[in-house]
């Protein structure tokens, strides 16, 4: 028996405990340990049945993902081989009852399916989230799950990857009993009930597999849906193929087919990219000069200044995490408008079934309003979200310095302004930090945490912890213009304008990128946020542009004629009352007129060039940010782009994607663009260096500490 699995006894029931912290993953030794324990129980005449349970916070969260990385990188040669071990568990001559708390995910749920009975705490989560890693269940899940819950539900669980609560799973047969109270005691009692009875084996069932006639339309609709919803991705279709195999082949043959499809997905670039993102997101909280043990400041109440788009969204984020919020604005009308928007957003969530009315009522009780700073004295943290102008921010921070208690964290949601300059207006710059949420704040997972020159380490550690509590992926960035995400986005949206000015239709630019995998095209994104926002930034910072840099002009003209995007129902596109976009027949004529005046030579631009110019503009700026140290790791940049900018996870983020293409190739292309389009395309020194030395962004380690200004 391995140390990872131990057996104890509750009189006539063997209790097999998996103890592989932190999440009881099926690392080498765990499946073998389970089998050895089951065999030991089988041989022990005093044992009638076994209970399989996880130690600590959870049952098994899946196969050990690190082992997959070893396989695909060639550092591990043999197969992970969980499937044959599970057959041994299923073939046990004494019943095995699995007792689930926390999570039973991926391989964890597959272990459970091979056991003879499944009991769980009502709030446990069970799921097949492999698609989030670009793979499919690989330990018999695509074969046993449809046998347990039917084809349609199995497709849903394996293609969407969203776990379900055990209480719900009990209603459709995946869980045999939800146990309130002590799980182990309940599982042992259940095991006694079933001991001595005929042992059910999932793999021998076929009652829920349906007939070919019933299944044909289900598979057709599922494939159709997967192609639309998961554009370009292979794993969802592979999962459907594997489940179809379960309905058409004997179990063993179905497992062979699952294995073939699993390998196809695992060795694909898509899965490598998604696994990279999985680990990159978990690497983000690790900050070299801020150890895990750094003390954090308790944040039990948050005050927000500004009840507009962002302030209101942030209030919802805090309330959803159970933190009381005090929302301030300058007058009652603004406050009422802010609260009205929050109520409308919550009502929409209730309508869509995301929240219950009771949940929303509780959240609304956590949000209080005020017109007075004097009420801020009790707040552990303040998040400022007033208009984006430096004089106003300075005034607000001076006021906050006056009213906030000692030890409170004072943060700004600014998207472009200098955190150090804001902090300098207070007597406590060490308490000041950027908390850059993305719009809509209650939806977008990304939070850039901006480190000022003087920000204290416990303040940073607290914000990093808080981001997780708020359900966000908090990424620590340095204080440069646009921080990381928007600094890279600026050349990206500028390049989109250049492409239009050289002859590409706006629709062609956006379509090339959405076909490639971006959630939205760059011009449609401009319309969504308001073209005037980027316009103001362009004007304000023009003096900082490189001499001789080409300036885009068409979008400025759109703004100057009042076409600001969705808010004016016209920008690059036109919009109906429901903000649905369509091509605007006025645009080609306008473009033609302006472009003729500019004498820029016009040409057909292939989609491939559009994608290269857009994505490599991100990569080139990302390389500068990495070299300058405003991002700690290439994976941090990738995390920012996947969580905040609609970059497809299956391409791994811009830096990972560049590594996948090969930096030499990317560098050659950037040099070519530099020759053709001038100074803005000057290759980043780090890109040149890594390309010429055959290295990657992923392996780039900075020697110096993170840059803060
Ligand atoms: N393998 C290896 N490491 C894992 C892991 C796994 N399956 N799941 C989590 N971890 C590690 C994380 O990398 C992290 O390590 P670190 O502390 O060194 O950074 C640590 O466990 C804690 O993870 P989280 O920070 O994510 O902890 P949370 O408490 O926030 O979340 C969780 C817990 C919901 C279980 C989340 O970790 C999760 O979603 N894990 C992945 C689940 C999954 O995708 N399972 C399927 C795996 S593939 C599979 O099973 C294939 C099979 O079909 C053969
Ligand atoms: P907004 O215009 O919707 O809201 C600003 C609110 O601040 C208004 O309700 C206004 O009445 C209030 N306000 C102004 N002065 C105030 C004061 N002295 N005291 C209290 N309240 C005051 O603006 P939005 O979009 O919410 O932006 C707020 C901040 O968030 C800006 O710094 C912006 O750059 C940043 N941001 C905006 C994003 C967006 O997409 N809208 C995304 C990320 C950050």
CSV table of N, CA, C and O in Angstrom, one decimal, residues 263-316:
chain,number,residue,atom,x,y,z
A,263,UNK,N,-6.0,10.7,-26.6
A,263,UNK,CA,-4.6,11.0,-27.0
A,263,UNK,C,-4.5,12.0,-28.1
A,263,UNK,O,-3.7,12.9,-28.1
A,264,UNK,N,-5.5,12.0,-29.0
A,264,UNK,CA,-5.5,13.0,-30.1
A,264,UNK,C,-5.6,14.4,-29.5
A,264,UNK,O,-5.0,15.3,-29.9
A,265,UNK,N,-6.5,14.5,-28.5
A,265,UNK,CA,-6.7,15.8,-27.8
A,265,UNK,C,-5.5,16.1,-27.0
A,265,UNK,O,-5.0,17.3,-27.1
A,266,UNK,N,-5.0,15.2,-26.2
A,266,UNK,CA,-3.9,15.5,-25.3
A,266,UNK,C,-2.6,16.0,-26.0
A,266,UNK,O,-2.0,16.9,-25.5
A,267,UNK,N,-2.3,15.4,-27.1
A,267,UNK,CA,-1.1,15.8,-27.8
A,267,UNK,C,-1.3,17.0,-28.8
A,267,UNK,O,-0.4,17.4,-29.5
A,268,UNK,N,-2.5,17.6,-28.8
A,268,UNK,CA,-2.8,18.7,-29.7
A,268,UNK,C,-2.2,20.0,-29.1
A,268,UNK,O,-2.1,20.1,-27.8
A,269,UNK,N,-2.0,21.0,-29.9
A,269,UNK,CA,-1.6,22.3,-29.4
A,269,UNK,C,-2.6,22.9,-28.5
A,269,UNK,O,-2.3,23.7,-27.6
A,270,UNK,N,-3.9,22.6,-28.8
A,270,UNK,CA,-5.0,23.2,-28.0
A,270,UNK,C,-4.9,22.8,-26.6
A,270,UNK,O,-5.0,23.6,-25.7
A,271,UNK,N,-4.8,21.5,-26.3
A,271,UNK,CA,-4.7,21.0,-25.0
A,271,UNK,C,-3.4,21.6,-24.3
A,271,UNK,O,-3.5,22.0,-23.1
A,272,UNK,N,-2.3,21.6,-25.0
A,272,UNK,CA,-1.1,22.1,-24.3
A,272,UNK,C,-1.3,23.6,-23.9
A,272,UNK,O,-0.9,24.0,-22.8
A,273,UNK,N,-2.0,24.3,-24.8
A,273,UNK,CA,-2.3,25.7,-24.5
A,273,UNK,C,-3.2,25.8,-23.2
A,273,UNK,O,-3.0,26.7,-22.3
A,274,UNK,N,-4.2,25.0,-23.2
A,274,UNK,CA,-5.2,25.1,-22.1
A,274,UNK,C,-4.6,24.7,-20.8
A,274,UNK,O,-4.8,25.3,-19.7
A,275,UNK,N,-3.7,23.7,-20.8
A,275,UNK,CA,-3.0,23.2,-19.6
A,275,UNK,C,-2.1,24.3,-19.2
A,275,UNK,O,-1.9,24.6,-18.0
A,276,UNK,N,-1.4,24.9,-20.1
A,276,UNK,CA,-0.6,26.1,-19.8
A,276,UNK,C,-1.4,27.1,-19.0
A,276,UNK,O,-0.9,27.7,-18.0
A,277,UNK,N,-2.5,27.5,-19.5
A,277,UNK,CA,-3.4,28.5,-18.8
A,277,UNK,C,-3.8,28.0,-17.4
A,277,UNK,O,-3.8,28.8,-16.5
A,278,UNK,N,-4.1,26.7,-17.3
A,278,UNK,CA,-4.5,26.2,-16.0
A,278,UNK,C,-3.3,26.5,-15.0
A,278,UNK,O,-3.6,27.1,-13.9
A,279,UNK,N,-2.1,26.2,-15.4
A,279,UNK,CA,-1.0,26.4,-14.4
A,279,UNK,C,-0.6,27.8,-14.3
A,279,UNK,O,-0.2,28.3,-13.3
A,280,UNK,N,-0.7,28.6,-15.4
A,280,UNK,CA,-0.4,30.0,-15.4
A,280,UNK,C,-1.2,30.7,-14.4
A,280,UNK,O,-0.8,31.6,-13.6
A,281,UNK,N,-2.5,30.4,-14.4
A,281,UNK,CA,-3.5,31.1,-13.5
A,281,UNK,C,-3.1,30.8,-12.0
A,281,UNK,O,-3.3,31.6,-11.1
A,282,UNK,N,-2.6,29.6,-11.8
A,282,UNK,CA,-2.2,29.2,-10.4
A,282,UNK,C,-0.8,29.7,-10.0
A,282,UNK,O,-0.4,29.7,-8.9
A,283,UNK,N,-0.1,30.1,-11.0
A,283,UNK,CA,1.3,30.6,-10.8
A,283,UNK,C,1.2,32.1,-10.4
A,283,UNK,O,2.0,32.7,-9.7
A,284,UNK,N,0.2,32.8,-10.9
A,284,UNK,CA,0.0,34.2,-10.8
A,284,UNK,C,0.1,34.7,-9.3
A,284,UNK,O,0.8,35.7,-9.1
A,285,UNK,N,-0.5,34.0,-8.4
A,285,UNK,CA,-0.4,34.5,-7.0
A,285,UNK,C,1.0,34.4,-6.4
A,285,UNK,O,1.3,35.0,-5.3
A,286,UNK,N,1.9,33.7,-7.1
A,286,UNK,CA,3.2,33.5,-6.5
A,286,UNK,C,4.2,34.7,-6.9
A,286,UNK,O,4.6,34.8,-8.1
A,287,UNK,N,4.4,35.5,-5.9
A,287,UNK,CA,5.2,36.7,-6.2
A,287,UNK,C,6.6,36.6,-5.5
A,287,UNK,O,6.6,36.5,-4.3
A,288,UNK,N,7.6,36.7,-6.3
A,288,UNK,CA,8.9,36.4,-5.7
A,288,UNK,C,9.3,37.1,-4.4
A,288,UNK,O,9.8,36.5,-3.5
A,289,UNK,N,9.0,38.4,-4.3
A,289,UNK,CA,9.4,39.1,-3.1
A,289,UNK,C,8.3,39.2,-2.1
A,289,UNK,O,8.4,39.9,-1.1
A,290,UNK,N,7.2,38.5,-2.3
A,290,UNK,CA,6.1,38.5,-1.3
A,290,UNK,C,5.8,37.1,-1.0
A,290,UNK,O,4.9,36.5,-1.6
A,291,UNK,N,6.4,36.5,0.0
A,291,UNK,CA,6.2,35.1,0.3
A,291,UNK,C,4.8,34.8,0.8
A,291,UNK,O,4.0,35.7,1.2
A,292,UNK,N,4.4,33.6,0.6
A,292,UNK,CA,3.0,33.1,0.9
A,292,UNK,C,2.6,33.5,2.4
A,292,UNK,O,1.5,33.7,2.7
A,293,UNK,N,3.6,33.5,3.3
A,293,UNK,CA,3.4,33.7,4.7
A,293,UNK,C,3.1,35.2,5.0
A,293,UNK,O,2.8,35.6,6.1
A,294,UNK,N,3.3,36.1,4.0
A,294,UNK,CA,3.1,37.6,4.3
A,294,UNK,C,1.7,37.8,4.9
A,294,UNK,O,0.7,37.3,4.4
A,295,UNK,N,1.7,38.5,6.1
A,295,UNK,CA,0.4,38.7,6.7
A,295,UNK,C,-0.5,39.5,5.9
A,295,UNK,O,-0.1,40.4,5.1
A,296,UNK,N,-1.8,39.2,6.0
A,296,UNK,CA,-2.8,40.0,5.2
A,296,UNK,C,-3.7,40.8,6.2
A,296,UNK,O,-3.8,40.5,7.4
A,297,UNK,N,-4.3,41.8,5.6
A,297,UNK,CA,-5.2,42.7,6.4
A,297,UNK,C,-6.6,42.2,6.3
A,297,UNK,O,-7.1,42.0,5.2
A,298,UNK,N,-7.3,42.0,7.4
A,298,UNK,CA,-8.7,41.6,7.3
A,298,UNK,C,-9.5,42.6,6.5
A,298,UNK,O,-9.5,43.8,6.8
A,299,UNK,N,-10.3,42.1,5.5
A,299,UNK,CA,-11.2,43.1,4.7
A,299,UNK,C,-12.6,42.6,4.9
A,299,UNK,O,-13.1,41.7,4.3
A,300,UNK,N,-13.3,43.2,5.9
A,300,UNK,CA,-14.6,42.8,6.2
A,300,UNK,C,-15.7,43.9,5.8
A,300,UNK,O,-16.9,43.7,5.9
A,301,UNK,N,-15.2,45.0,5.3
A,301,UNK,CA,-16.1,46.0,4.7
A,301,UNK,C,-15.3,46.8,3.7
A,301,UNK,O,-14.2,47.1,3.8
A,302,UNK,N,-16.1,47.2,2.6
A,302,UNK,CA,-15.4,47.9,1.5
A,302,UNK,C,-16.3,49.1,1.2
A,302,UNK,O,-17.5,49.0,1.1
A,303,UNK,N,-15.7,50.3,1.0
A,303,UNK,CA,-16.4,51.5,0.6
A,303,UNK,C,-16.0,51.8,-0.9
A,303,UNK,O,-14.8,51.6,-1.2
A,304,UNK,N,-16.9,52.2,-1.7
A,304,UNK,CA,-16.6,52.5,-3.1
A,304,UNK,C,-17.0,53.9,-3.4
A,304,UNK,O,-18.1,54.4,-3.0
A,305,UNK,N,-16.1,54.6,-4.1
A,305,UNK,CA,-16.4,56.0,-4.4
A,305,UNK,C,-16.7,56.0,-5.9
A,305,UNK,O,-15.9,55.7,-6.8
A,306,UNK,N,-18.0,56.5,-6.2
A,306,UNK,CA,-18.4,56.5,-7.6
A,306,UNK,C,-19.4,55.3,-7.9
A,306,UNK,O,-19.0,54.2,-7.8
A,307,UNK,N,-20.6,55.7,-8.1
A,307,UNK,CA,-21.7,54.6,-8.3
A,307,UNK,C,-22.0,54.5,-9.8
A,307,UNK,O,-23.1,54.1,-10.2
A,308,UNK,N,-21.0,54.7,-10.7
A,308,UNK,CA,-21.2,54.6,-12.1
A,308,UNK,C,-21.1,53.2,-12.6
A,308,UNK,O,-21.3,52.2,-11.8
A,309,UNK,N,-20.7,53.0,-13.9
A,309,UNK,CA,-20.6,51.7,-14.5
A,309,UNK,C,-19.8,50.8,-13.7
A,309,UNK,O,-20.2,49.7,-13.3
A,310,UNK,N,-18.6,51.2,-13.3
A,310,UNK,CA,-17.6,50.3,-12.7
A,310,UNK,C,-17.9,50.2,-11.2
A,310,UNK,O,-18.0,49.1,-10.6
A,311,UNK,N,-18.2,51.4,-10.5
A,311,UNK,CA,-18.5,51.3,-9.1
A,311,UNK,C,-19.7,50.4,-8.8
A,311,UNK,O,-19.6,49.6,-7.8
A,312,UNK,N,-20.7,50.5,-9.6
A,312,UNK,CA,-21.9,49.6,-9.4
A,312,UNK,C,-21.5,48.2,-9.5
A,312,UNK,O,-21.9,47.3,-8.7
A,313,UNK,N,-20.8,47.9,-10.6
A,313,UNK,CA,-20.4,46.5,-10.9
A,313,UNK,C,-19.5,45.9,-9.8
A,313,UNK,O,-19.7,44.8,-9.3
A,314,UNK,N,-18.6,46.8,-9.3
A,314,UNK,CA,-17.7,46.3,-8.2
A,314,UNK,C,-18.5,46.1,-6.9
A,314,UNK,O,-18.2,45.1,-6.2
A,315,UNK,N,-19.5,46.9,-6.7
A,315,UNK,CA,-20.3,46.7,-5.5
A,315,UNK,C,-21.0,45.3,-5.6
A,315,UNK,O,-21.1,44.6,-4.6
A,316,UNK,N,-21.5,45.0,-6.7
A,316,UNK,CA,-22.1,43.6,-6.9
A,316,UNK,C,-21.1,42.5,-6.6
A,316,UNK,O,-21.4,41.5,-6.0
